[in-house]
Amino acid sequence: MTREPGRDLDIIAENGSIIVHCPLVAARFGDGLESFKTYRKRGLRIGLGTDTSPPDMLLNMQTGLMVCRFVEGEAQACRAEDYFDAATLGGADALGRADLGRLAPSCRADMVVWDLSNPDLGQVIDPIQTLMISGSGRDARTVVIDGRMVMRDREIPTMDYAAETARAQRQFNTLMAKYPERTLGNPPTDEIFSSAYRVIPRAP
């Protein structure tokens, strides 16, 4: 029996819904949107999201850009600004927030200052393309949220990085220990989170 293709995308477009696209976590599991270019051509609205660690939106954009070009088999399938718009304007539209994702009167004044002087980035084409080619979330230098400076020169005031890193690791270790309970077949923890290379136990 042949199965007719569904109308999912038509229904989304007809109702003005927005697709939240998370390229990085999808690519990690061998998946990808087929494709960002095709969806946009159909008039679908796309907002970029992330639900994985590290929450590096720039890496998310870079991954999506490369996956789209790979799926379409052409370097011109999408441009850097297409994904930048999805991460800013598209994300704001997905939340129904016209006061986000853009710098304009009455908007919330959320801004990120990127440091393009890092020699690792190489030569600058223009800010957006340079970030998409060789940038990293670690190149974010200053962050302003709703007009409030929350990070300056890569430092967050009052934050104890060592203490918060240790606390986050403890929380993650507790989470990993509970994974067998929520995984099909209840495999042991070391099978779910296997080492890259075989670990040889230390002799007694």
Short mmCIF file of N, CA, C and O in Angstrom, two decimals, residues 4-131:
data_model
loop_
_atom_site.label_atom_id
_atom_site.label_comp_id
_atom_site.label_asym_id
_atom_site.label_seq_id
_atom_site.Cartn_x
_atom_site.Cartn_y
_atom_site.Cartn_z
N GLU A 4 0.11 8.29 0.85
CA GLU A 4 0.14 9.61 0.24
C GLU A 4 0.87 10.59 1.16
O GLU A 4 0.77 10.48 2.38
N PRO A 5 1.60 11.51 0.58
CA PRO A 5 2.30 12.49 1.41
C PRO A 5 1.31 13.33 2.20
O PRO A 5 0.21 13.64 1.72
N GLY A 6 1.69 13.69 3.41
CA GLY A 6 0.81 14.49 4.25
C GLY A 6 0.78 15.94 3.82
O GLY A 6 1.54 16.37 2.95
N ARG A 7 -0.11 16.69 4.44
CA ARG A 7 -0.26 18.12 4.12
C ARG A 7 0.27 18.99 5.25
O ARG A 7 -0.14 20.13 5.40
N ASP A 8 1.19 18.45 6.03
CA ASP A 8 1.67 19.17 7.20
C ASP A 8 2.14 20.58 6.86
O ASP A 8 1.75 21.56 7.51
N LEU A 9 3.00 20.68 5.84
CA LEU A 9 3.57 21.98 5.51
C LEU A 9 2.52 22.95 4.98
O LEU A 9 2.56 24.15 5.26
N ASP A 10 1.55 22.42 4.21
CA ASP A 10 0.47 23.27 3.72
C ASP A 10 -0.36 23.80 4.87
O ASP A 10 -0.75 24.97 4.90
N ILE A 11 -0.65 22.94 5.85
CA ILE A 11 -1.46 23.35 7.01
C ILE A 11 -0.73 24.42 7.81
O ILE A 11 -1.32 25.40 8.25
N ILE A 12 0.60 24.23 7.99
CA ILE A 12 1.39 25.22 8.71
C ILE A 12 1.35 26.57 8.00
O ILE A 12 1.15 27.62 8.61
N ALA A 13 1.53 26.54 6.67
CA ALA A 13 1.53 27.77 5.88
C ALA A 13 0.16 28.44 5.90
O ALA A 13 0.04 29.67 6.07
N GLU A 14 -0.91 27.66 5.74
CA GLU A 14 -2.26 28.21 5.68
C GLU A 14 -2.66 28.88 6.99
O GLU A 14 -3.44 29.83 6.99
N ASN A 15 -2.13 28.39 8.09
CA ASN A 15 -2.50 28.94 9.40
C ASN A 15 -1.52 29.99 9.91
O ASN A 15 -1.68 30.49 11.02
N GLY A 16 -0.50 30.30 9.09
CA GLY A 16 0.45 31.33 9.49
C GLY A 16 1.33 30.92 10.65
O GLY A 16 1.87 31.77 11.36
N SER A 17 1.46 29.62 10.88
CA SER A 17 2.29 29.14 11.98
C SER A 17 3.77 29.29 11.65
O SER A 17 4.14 29.51 10.50
N ILE A 18 4.60 29.17 12.66
CA ILE A 18 6.03 29.35 12.49
C ILE A 18 6.76 28.07 12.88
O ILE A 18 6.47 27.46 13.91
N ILE A 19 7.69 27.66 12.05
CA ILE A 19 8.51 26.48 12.34
C ILE A 19 9.71 26.91 13.16
O ILE A 19 10.41 27.85 12.81
N VAL A 20 9.94 26.23 14.29
CA VAL A 20 11.13 26.48 15.09
C VAL A 20 12.18 25.45 14.67
O VAL A 20 12.00 24.26 14.85
N HIS A 21 13.24 25.94 14.12
CA HIS A 21 14.29 25.13 13.50
C HIS A 21 15.51 25.07 14.42
O HIS A 21 16.05 26.11 14.80
N CYS A 22 15.92 23.86 14.82
CA CYS A 22 17.09 23.67 15.70
C CYS A 22 18.12 22.82 14.95
O CYS A 22 18.21 21.61 15.15
N PRO A 23 18.91 23.43 14.06
CA PRO A 23 19.82 22.67 13.19
C PRO A 23 20.89 21.88 13.93
O PRO A 23 21.22 20.77 13.53
N LEU A 24 21.45 22.43 14.99
CA LEU A 24 22.59 21.79 15.65
C LEU A 24 22.21 20.46 16.28
O LEU A 24 22.86 19.43 16.04
N VAL A 25 21.15 20.45 17.08
CA VAL A 25 20.78 19.20 17.74
C VAL A 25 20.29 18.17 16.72
O VAL A 25 20.53 16.97 16.86
N ALA A 26 19.64 18.62 15.65
CA ALA A 26 19.19 17.69 14.60
C ALA A 26 20.39 17.07 13.90
O ALA A 26 20.43 15.85 13.68
N ALA A 27 21.39 17.89 13.56
CA ALA A 27 22.57 17.39 12.86
C ALA A 27 23.34 16.39 13.72
O ALA A 27 23.91 15.41 13.20
N ARG A 28 23.37 16.61 15.03
CA ARG A 28 24.07 15.67 15.92
C ARG A 28 23.46 14.28 15.87
O ARG A 28 24.13 13.29 16.12
N PHE A 29 22.16 14.22 15.55
CA PHE A 29 21.49 12.93 15.45
C PHE A 29 21.34 12.48 14.00
O PHE A 29 20.53 11.60 13.68
N GLY A 30 22.12 13.08 13.09
CA GLY A 30 22.12 12.67 11.69
C GLY A 30 20.90 13.12 10.93
O GLY A 30 20.52 12.49 9.93
N ASP A 31 20.26 14.19 11.37
CA ASP A 31 19.04 14.65 10.73
C ASP A 31 19.22 16.10 10.29
O ASP A 31 20.20 16.76 10.64
N GLY A 32 18.30 16.58 9.50
CA GLY A 32 18.36 17.96 9.04
C GLY A 32 17.08 18.34 8.32
O GLY A 32 16.33 17.47 7.87
N LEU A 33 16.83 19.63 8.22
CA LEU A 33 15.64 20.14 7.55
C LEU A 33 15.83 20.02 6.04
O LEU A 33 16.87 20.40 5.51
N GLU A 34 14.84 19.48 5.35
CA GLU A 34 14.92 19.34 3.88
C GLU A 34 13.85 20.20 3.21
O GLU A 34 12.77 19.75 2.89
N SER A 35 14.15 21.39 2.92
CA SER A 35 15.31 22.08 3.44
C SER A 35 14.89 23.49 3.79
O SER A 35 13.81 23.94 3.46
N PHE A 36 15.79 24.21 4.44
CA PHE A 36 15.55 25.60 4.81
C PHE A 36 15.16 26.41 3.58
O PHE A 36 14.20 27.19 3.60
N LYS A 37 15.86 26.21 2.48
CA LYS A 37 15.57 26.93 1.24
C LYS A 37 14.17 26.58 0.72
O LYS A 37 13.38 27.46 0.36
N THR A 38 13.85 25.29 0.71
CA THR A 38 12.56 24.83 0.20
C THR A 38 11.41 25.37 1.04
O THR A 38 10.38 25.81 0.50
N TYR A 39 11.57 25.35 2.35
CA TYR A 39 10.52 25.84 3.24
C TYR A 39 10.28 27.33 3.02
O TYR A 39 9.13 27.79 2.97
N ARG A 40 11.36 28.09 2.91
CA ARG A 40 11.21 29.52 2.68
C ARG A 40 10.54 29.80 1.33
O ARG A 40 9.72 30.71 1.21
N LYS A 41 10.89 29.00 0.33
CA LYS A 41 10.29 29.18 -0.99
C LYS A 41 8.79 28.93 -0.96
O LYS A 41 8.03 29.54 -1.72
N ARG A 42 8.35 28.06 -0.06
CA ARG A 42 6.92 27.77 0.08
C ARG A 42 6.20 28.82 0.90
O ARG A 42 4.99 28.75 1.11
N GLY A 43 6.96 29.80 1.39
CA GLY A 43 6.34 30.86 2.16
C GLY A 43 6.21 30.55 3.64
O GLY A 43 5.52 31.27 4.37
N LEU A 44 6.88 29.50 4.09
CA LEU A 44 6.83 29.15 5.50
C LEU A 44 7.72 30.08 6.30
O LEU A 44 8.83 30.43 5.88
N ARG A 45 7.28 30.47 7.46
CA ARG A 45 8.06 31.31 8.35
C ARG A 45 8.88 30.42 9.28
O ARG A 45 8.36 29.47 9.85
N ILE A 46 10.16 30.76 9.44
CA ILE A 46 11.06 29.92 10.22
C ILE A 46 11.77 30.77 11.26
O ILE A 46 12.35 31.81 10.95
N GLY A 47 11.75 30.30 12.50
CA GLY A 47 12.51 30.92 13.57
C GLY A 47 13.57 29.93 14.04
O GLY A 47 13.33 28.72 14.10
N LEU A 48 14.74 30.44 14.32
CA LEU A 48 15.84 29.56 14.76
C LEU A 48 15.79 29.43 16.27
O LEU A 48 15.64 30.41 16.99
N GLY A 49 15.94 28.18 16.73
CA GLY A 49 15.96 27.93 18.17
C GLY A 49 17.13 27.03 18.52
O GLY A 49 17.87 26.56 17.65
N THR A 50 17.32 26.79 19.80
CA THR A 50 18.33 25.85 20.24
C THR A 50 17.86 25.18 21.51
O THR A 50 17.28 25.83 22.39
N ASP A 51 18.02 23.87 21.60
CA ASP A 51 17.64 23.15 22.81
C ASP A 51 18.74 22.15 23.17
O ASP A 51 18.48 21.03 23.56
N THR A 52 19.97 22.59 23.01
CA THR A 52 21.09 21.71 23.31
C THR A 52 22.23 22.53 23.93
O THR A 52 22.15 23.75 24.01
N SER A 53 23.22 21.84 24.38
CA SER A 53 24.39 22.51 24.97
C SER A 53 25.59 22.28 24.07
O SER A 53 25.77 21.16 23.56
N PRO A 54 26.42 23.28 23.84
CA PRO A 54 26.30 24.64 24.37
C PRO A 54 25.21 25.42 23.63
O PRO A 54 24.98 25.18 22.45
N PRO A 55 24.56 26.36 24.32
CA PRO A 55 23.52 27.16 23.68
C PRO A 55 24.14 28.25 22.81
O PRO A 55 23.93 29.44 23.04
N ASP A 56 24.92 27.84 21.84
CA ASP A 56 25.66 28.76 20.98
C ASP A 56 24.84 29.01 19.71
O ASP A 56 24.83 28.19 18.78
N MET A 57 24.13 30.13 19.68
CA MET A 57 23.26 30.41 18.55
C MET A 57 24.04 30.60 17.25
O MET A 57 23.56 30.27 16.17
N LEU A 58 25.27 31.10 17.36
CA LEU A 58 26.08 31.27 16.17
C LEU A 58 26.44 29.91 15.56
O LEU A 58 26.34 29.72 14.35
N LEU A 59 26.82 28.96 16.39
CA LEU A 59 27.11 27.60 15.92
C LEU A 59 25.85 26.99 15.31
O LEU A 59 25.92 26.28 14.31
N ASN A 60 24.71 27.27 15.90
CA ASN A 60 23.44 26.80 15.37
C ASN A 60 23.20 27.32 13.96
O ASN A 60 22.80 26.58 13.05
N MET A 61 23.46 28.62 13.76
CA MET A 61 23.29 29.22 12.44
C MET A 61 24.26 28.62 11.44
O MET A 61 23.89 28.31 10.29
N GLN A 62 25.52 28.46 11.85
CA GLN A 62 26.53 27.90 10.94
C GLN A 62 26.17 26.49 10.51
O GLN A 62 26.30 26.13 9.34
N THR A 63 25.70 25.68 11.47
CA THR A 63 25.32 24.30 11.16
C THR A 63 24.15 24.28 10.18
O THR A 63 24.15 23.53 9.20
N GLY A 64 23.15 25.12 10.44
CA GLY A 64 21.99 25.17 9.56
C GLY A 64 22.37 25.59 8.15
O GLY A 64 21.87 25.02 7.16
N LEU A 65 23.25 26.57 8.05
CA LEU A 65 23.70 27.05 6.74
C LEU A 65 24.37 25.93 5.96
O LEU A 65 24.08 25.70 4.77
N MET A 66 25.26 25.19 6.62
CA MET A 66 25.99 24.11 5.93
C MET A 66 25.07 22.94 5.57
O MET A 66 25.17 22.37 4.48
N VAL A 67 24.15 22.59 6.49
CA VAL A 67 23.23 21.48 6.21
C VAL A 67 22.33 21.82 5.03
O VAL A 67 22.09 20.99 4.14
N CYS A 68 21.83 23.05 4.99
CA CYS A 68 20.97 23.46 3.88
C CYS A 68 21.71 23.36 2.55
O CYS A 68 21.19 22.83 1.57
N ARG A 69 22.94 23.85 2.52
CA ARG A 69 23.72 23.79 1.27
C ARG A 69 24.04 22.35 0.89
O ARG A 69 24.04 22.00 -0.30
N PHE A 70 24.28 21.51 1.88
CA PHE A 70 24.57 20.10 1.60
C PHE A 70 23.33 19.40 1.04
O PHE A 70 23.40 18.67 0.05
N VAL A 71 22.18 19.62 1.68
CA VAL A 71 20.94 18.98 1.24
C VAL A 71 20.58 19.41 -0.18
O VAL A 71 20.18 18.60 -1.01
N GLU A 72 20.75 20.70 -0.46
CA GLU A 72 20.40 21.22 -1.78
C GLU A 72 21.49 20.97 -2.81
O GLU A 72 21.25 21.06 -4.01
N GLY A 73 22.71 20.69 -2.34
CA GLY A 73 23.80 20.43 -3.27
C GLY A 73 24.30 21.66 -3.99
O GLY A 73 24.84 21.57 -5.10
N GLU A 74 24.13 22.83 -3.36
CA GLU A 74 24.60 24.06 -3.99
C GLU A 74 24.96 25.09 -2.93
O GLU A 74 24.26 25.25 -1.92
N ALA A 75 26.05 25.79 -3.16
CA ALA A 75 26.54 26.77 -2.19
C ALA A 75 25.63 27.98 -2.09
O ALA A 75 25.64 28.69 -1.08
N GLN A 76 24.82 28.25 -3.11
CA GLN A 76 23.95 29.42 -3.11
C GLN A 76 22.54 29.10 -2.60
O GLN A 76 21.63 29.92 -2.74
N ALA A 77 22.37 27.93 -1.99
CA ALA A 77 21.03 27.54 -1.52
C ALA A 77 20.50 28.52 -0.47
O ALA A 77 19.29 28.78 -0.41
N CYS A 78 21.38 29.03 0.36
CA CYS A 78 20.98 30.06 1.32
C CYS A 78 22.21 30.88 1.68
O CYS A 78 23.34 30.43 1.50
N ARG A 79 21.96 32.07 2.17
CA ARG A 79 23.04 32.98 2.49
C ARG A 79 23.12 33.21 4.00
O ARG A 79 22.20 32.87 4.74
N ALA A 80 24.21 33.80 4.42
CA ALA A 80 24.43 34.04 5.85
C ALA A 80 23.30 34.86 6.45
O ALA A 80 22.81 34.55 7.54
N GLU A 81 22.85 35.89 5.75
CA GLU A 81 21.81 36.75 6.31
C GLU A 81 20.46 36.05 6.45
O GLU A 81 19.63 36.44 7.27
N ASP A 82 20.24 35.00 5.64
CA ASP A 82 18.99 34.25 5.76
C ASP A 82 18.88 33.60 7.14
O ASP A 82 17.82 33.63 7.78
N TYR A 83 19.98 33.00 7.58
CA TYR A 83 19.97 32.36 8.89
C TYR A 83 20.05 33.40 10.01
O TYR A 83 19.48 33.20 11.09
N PHE A 84 20.73 34.49 9.79
CA PHE A 84 20.79 35.56 10.79
C PHE A 84 19.39 36.11 11.03
O PHE A 84 18.99 36.35 12.18
N ASP A 85 18.63 36.31 9.96
CA ASP A 85 17.25 36.80 10.09
C ASP A 85 16.37 35.79 10.83
O ASP A 85 15.51 36.16 11.62
N ALA A 86 16.59 34.50 10.55
CA ALA A 86 15.80 33.47 11.24
C ALA A 86 16.08 33.47 12.73
O ALA A 86 15.18 33.21 13.55
N ALA A 87 17.33 33.74 13.10
CA ALA A 87 17.71 33.74 14.52
C ALA A 87 17.23 34.98 15.25
O ALA A 87 17.01 34.94 16.46
N THR A 88 17.04 36.07 14.54
CA THR A 88 16.65 37.32 15.19
C THR A 88 15.17 37.63 14.93
O THR A 88 14.33 37.46 15.81
N LEU A 89 14.84 38.00 13.71
CA LEU A 89 13.45 38.33 13.38
C LEU A 89 12.54 37.12 13.47
O LEU A 89 11.42 37.20 14.00
N GLY A 90 13.03 35.97 12.98
CA GLY A 90 12.21 34.76 13.01
C GLY A 90 11.92 34.29 14.42
O GLY A 90 10.80 33.88 14.74
N GLY A 91 12.94 34.36 15.28
CA GLY A 91 12.73 33.97 16.66
C GLY A 91 11.74 34.87 17.37
O GLY A 91 10.88 34.42 18.13
N ALA A 92 11.83 36.18 17.11
CA ALA A 92 10.90 37.13 17.71
C ALA A 92 9.48 36.89 17.22
O ALA A 92 8.52 36.93 17.99
N ASP A 93 9.33 36.63 15.92
CA ASP A 93 8.01 36.37 15.36
C ASP A 93 7.40 35.09 15.95
O ASP A 93 6.19 35.01 16.19
N ALA A 94 8.25 34.07 16.20
CA ALA A 94 7.76 32.82 16.77
C ALA A 94 7.18 33.05 18.16
O ALA A 94 6.25 32.36 18.58
N LEU A 95 7.73 34.03 18.87
CA LEU A 95 7.23 34.37 20.21
C LEU A 95 6.10 35.39 20.18
O LEU A 95 5.53 35.72 21.22
N GLY A 96 5.80 35.88 18.98
CA GLY A 96 4.78 36.92 18.87
C GLY A 96 5.22 38.22 19.50
O GLY A 96 4.41 38.99 20.02
N ARG A 97 6.54 38.50 19.42
CA ARG A 97 7.10 39.67 20.08
C ARG A 97 7.72 40.61 19.04
O ARG A 97 8.88 40.44 18.65
N ALA A 98 6.98 41.58 18.62
CA ALA A 98 7.50 42.56 17.66
C ALA A 98 8.52 43.48 18.29
O ALA A 98 9.19 44.25 17.59
N ASP A 99 8.65 43.44 19.63
CA ASP A 99 9.61 44.30 20.31
C ASP A 99 10.96 43.62 20.49
O ASP A 99 11.85 44.17 21.14
N LEU A 100 11.13 42.44 19.90
CA LEU A 100 12.40 41.72 19.98
C LEU A 100 12.97 41.48 18.59
O LEU A 100 12.28 41.62 17.59
N GLY A 101 14.25 41.11 18.54
CA GLY A 101 14.86 40.69 17.28
C GLY A 101 15.26 41.80 16.33
O GLY A 101 15.76 41.53 15.24
N ARG A 102 15.06 43.02 16.73
CA ARG A 102 15.35 44.15 15.84
C ARG A 102 15.69 45.37 16.69
O ARG A 102 15.27 45.47 17.85
N LEU A 103 16.44 46.28 16.13
CA LEU A 103 16.73 47.55 16.79
C LEU A 103 15.86 48.61 16.14
O LEU A 103 16.07 48.98 14.98
N ALA A 104 14.86 49.08 16.88
CA ALA A 104 13.91 50.05 16.36
C ALA A 104 13.25 50.75 17.54
O ALA A 104 13.29 50.24 18.66
N PRO A 105 12.62 51.90 17.31
CA PRO A 105 11.92 52.59 18.40
C PRO A 105 10.91 51.66 19.08
O PRO A 105 10.21 50.90 18.41
N SER A 106 10.86 51.72 20.41
CA SER A 106 9.97 50.94 21.28
C SER A 106 10.37 49.47 21.43
O SER A 106 9.70 48.72 22.12
N CYS A 107 11.49 49.07 20.81
CA CYS A 107 11.96 47.70 20.98
C CYS A 107 12.81 47.59 22.25
O CYS A 107 13.17 48.59 22.86
N ARG A 108 13.15 46.36 22.65
CA ARG A 108 13.73 46.12 23.97
C ARG A 108 15.23 46.39 24.06
O ARG A 108 15.81 46.25 25.13
N ALA A 109 15.88 46.74 22.99
CA ALA A 109 17.31 47.06 23.00
C ALA A 109 18.14 45.89 23.50
O ALA A 109 18.95 46.00 24.43
N ASP A 110 17.90 44.70 22.90
CA ASP A 110 18.75 43.54 23.15
C ASP A 110 19.86 43.55 22.11
O ASP A 110 19.58 43.54 20.90
N MET A 111 21.13 43.57 22.56
CA MET A 111 22.25 43.68 21.62
C MET A 111 23.41 42.80 22.05
O MET A 111 23.61 42.58 23.25
N VAL A 112 24.13 42.30 21.06
CA VAL A 112 25.37 41.57 21.31
C VAL A 112 26.48 42.26 20.53
O VAL A 112 26.31 42.55 19.34
N VAL A 113 27.59 42.54 21.20
CA VAL A 113 28.75 43.13 20.53
C VAL A 113 29.75 42.02 20.27
O VAL A 113 30.20 41.34 21.20
N TRP A 114 30.08 41.80 19.00
CA TRP A 114 31.00 40.74 18.61
C TRP A 114 32.39 41.32 18.37
O TRP A 114 32.53 42.40 17.79
N ASP A 115 33.40 40.62 18.82
CA ASP A 115 34.78 41.06 18.64
C ASP A 115 35.35 40.43 17.37
O ASP A 115 35.64 39.23 17.33
N LEU A 116 35.49 41.23 16.32
CA LEU A 116 36.02 40.73 15.05
C LEU A 116 37.52 40.93 14.94
O LEU A 116 38.10 40.67 13.89
N SER A 117 38.16 41.41 16.02
CA SER A 117 39.60 41.63 15.98
C SER A 117 40.40 40.38 16.34
O SER A 117 41.63 40.38 16.22
N ASN A 118 39.72 39.33 16.77
CA ASN A 118 40.41 38.08 17.11
C ASN A 118 41.11 37.56 15.86
O ASN A 118 40.48 37.30 14.84
N PRO A 119 42.43 37.36 15.91
CA PRO A 119 43.16 36.90 14.72
C PRO A 119 42.71 35.53 14.23
O PRO A 119 42.91 35.18 13.07
N ASP A 120 42.07 34.74 15.10
CA ASP A 120 41.58 33.42 14.68
C ASP A 120 40.48 33.52 13.64
O ASP A 120 40.23 32.58 12.88
N LEU A 121 39.79 34.67 13.59
CA LEU A 121 38.70 34.82 12.63
C LEU A 121 39.21 35.04 11.22
O LEU A 121 38.49 34.83 10.25
N GLY A 122 40.46 35.47 11.11
CA GLY A 122 40.99 35.75 9.77
C GLY A 122 40.52 37.11 9.28
O GLY A 122 40.16 37.99 10.07
N GLN A 123 40.48 37.25 7.97
CA GLN A 123 40.13 38.54 7.39
C GLN A 123 38.60 38.72 7.42
O GLN A 123 37.84 37.77 7.32
N VAL A 124 38.21 39.99 7.50
CA VAL A 124 36.79 40.33 7.60
C VAL A 124 36.21 40.60 6.22
O VAL A 124 36.76 41.41 5.46
N ILE A 125 35.13 39.90 5.89
CA ILE A 125 34.40 40.17 4.64
C ILE A 125 33.39 41.27 4.96
O ILE A 125 33.48 42.40 4.50
N ASP A 126 32.39 40.93 5.71
CA ASP A 126 31.50 41.87 6.38
C ASP A 126 31.11 41.19 7.69
O ASP A 126 31.36 39.99 7.85
N PRO A 127 30.57 41.90 8.66
CA PRO A 127 30.38 41.29 9.98
C PRO A 127 29.58 39.99 9.97
O PRO A 127 29.99 39.01 10.59
N ILE A 128 28.47 39.94 9.27
CA ILE A 128 27.61 38.76 9.32
C ILE A 128 28.28 37.57 8.64
O ILE A 128 28.33 36.46 9.20
N GLN A 129 28.81 37.77 7.45
CA GLN A 129 29.46 36.65 6.75
C GLN A 129 30.70 36.17 7.48
O GLN A 129 30.98 34.96 7.52
N THR A 130 31.45 37.08 8.08
CA THR A 130 32.64 36.68 8.81
C THR A 130 32.28 35.83 10.02
O THR A 130 32.92 34.80 10.28
N LEU A 131 31.26 36.22 10.75
CA LEU A 131 30.80 35.41 11.89
C LEU A 131 30.35 34.04 11.43
O LEU A 131 30.64 33.03 12.08
#
